[in-house]
XYZ file of C-alpha atoms in Angstrom:
136
model
C 0.000 0.000 0.000
C 1.092 3.547 -0.620
C 1.587 5.751 2.445
C -1.624 7.660 1.696
C -3.569 4.390 1.324
C -2.551 2.725 4.589
C -4.777 2.269 7.614
C -5.023 5.245 9.944
C -5.691 5.683 13.646
C -7.590 8.614 15.130
C -8.538 9.489 18.711
C -10.904 12.027 20.195
C -12.504 12.529 23.576
C -15.809 13.687 24.974
C -17.488 13.455 28.371
C -14.829 11.223 29.969
C -14.601 8.799 27.046
C -11.682 8.394 24.639
C -12.707 7.206 21.162
C -10.165 5.201 19.148
C -10.993 4.703 15.452
C -9.017 2.585 12.988
C -9.867 3.324 9.332
C -8.941 1.221 6.315
C -8.046 3.861 3.742
C -6.467 1.362 1.383
C -7.854 -0.524 -1.593
C -7.405 -3.973 -0.017
C -9.050 -5.581 3.001
C -7.027 -5.823 6.211
C -7.437 -8.016 9.269
C -7.221 -6.241 12.643
C -7.972 -7.007 16.279
C -11.501 -6.294 17.431
C -10.754 -6.307 21.163
C -8.451 -3.255 21.522
C -6.825 -4.559 24.703
C -4.723 -2.300 26.892
C -2.053 -4.836 27.753
C 1.665 -4.544 27.121
C 2.191 -8.245 26.383
C -0.761 -9.461 24.302
C -2.755 -6.292 23.794
C -2.830 -4.183 20.693
C -3.640 -0.710 22.014
C -1.241 1.464 23.948
C -1.286 5.142 24.763
C 1.712 7.424 24.370
C 1.289 9.798 27.307
C 3.499 12.832 27.869
C 3.613 15.770 30.237
C 6.321 18.427 30.335
C 8.752 16.199 28.430
C 8.157 13.126 30.619
C 6.760 9.880 29.158
C 4.442 7.725 31.257
C 4.739 3.957 30.674
C 1.851 1.603 31.278
C 2.006 0.203 34.802
C -1.019 -2.107 34.792
C -1.108 -5.646 33.436
C -4.601 -6.851 32.604
C -3.840 -10.554 31.914
C -6.028 -10.957 28.836
C -6.850 -14.211 27.137
C -4.645 -15.157 24.219
C -6.127 -14.040 20.896
C -7.814 -16.537 18.591
C -9.036 -16.280 15.015
C -12.351 -14.898 16.331
C -10.429 -12.019 17.973
C -9.903 -10.559 14.495
C -12.166 -8.878 11.992
C -11.649 -7.955 8.357
C -12.041 -4.303 7.408
C -12.900 -3.846 3.749
C -11.650 -0.710 1.981
C -13.385 2.311 3.508
C -14.553 0.495 6.650
C -13.721 1.541 10.187
C -13.468 -0.210 13.532
C -13.025 1.258 16.933
C -13.303 1.219 20.664
C -14.293 3.521 23.515
C -11.997 3.694 26.557
C -12.998 5.381 29.800
C -10.402 8.056 30.571
C -10.271 6.851 34.197
C -9.069 3.445 32.974
C -6.219 5.224 31.191
C -5.471 7.205 34.362
C -5.309 3.995 36.400
C -3.362 1.952 33.814
C -0.659 4.610 33.580
C -0.699 5.737 37.246
C -1.407 9.352 36.325
C -1.898 12.100 38.889
C -4.014 15.229 38.503
C -3.030 17.532 35.661
C -3.122 17.654 31.875
C -1.379 15.211 29.532
C -0.781 14.949 25.794
C -2.112 11.560 24.706
C -1.928 9.657 21.436
C -2.935 6.074 20.679
C -0.665 3.367 19.275
C -2.036 0.251 17.550
C 0.515 -2.571 17.477
C -0.410 -6.255 17.471
C 2.412 -8.541 18.569
C 0.293 -11.585 17.678
C -0.625 -10.415 14.135
C 1.717 -12.718 12.236
C 0.135 -15.765 13.886
C -3.200 -14.772 12.335
C -2.088 -13.207 9.007
C -3.283 -9.836 10.267
C -2.016 -6.273 9.863
C 1.321 -6.253 11.679
C 2.374 -2.637 11.279
C 2.271 0.104 13.861
C -0.223 2.944 13.673
C 0.028 6.189 15.662
C -2.862 8.563 16.089
C -3.182 12.288 16.429
C -2.692 13.765 19.909
C -5.350 15.009 22.306
C -5.179 16.639 25.716
C -6.591 14.724 28.687
C -6.938 16.470 32.034
C -7.579 14.878 35.410
C -8.577 16.584 38.630
C -8.172 15.271 42.160
C -11.372 13.813 43.568
C -11.118 16.354 46.429
C -11.169 19.379 44.127
């Protein structure tokens, strides 16, 4: 696929929810994960979180089930797939304190080759997520 015909990843947020959308902009079908797991070992969705030059690595480990063929779906040209993540799950998974962060999504499936799926890495646009202390 040409660079302008590859899949793309986009995130947005509204009312405490972060929307992650994967679009197939190419002219061929692609196979992608349907579960969008936040897990550093078997998951396929990570967040790149930064604040004042500091990067925040994922600290949680969710222990998901291993993917199977049914974990995947085929996106035809022009189709989209996506997932909604509660921003508080992101806060907990990355041990974030109150304040504002620059957040982008990363789709990377370490199990893709086992299922003849899309095995590239996609990075989304960036958004700002802000968290307040519960006492404020």
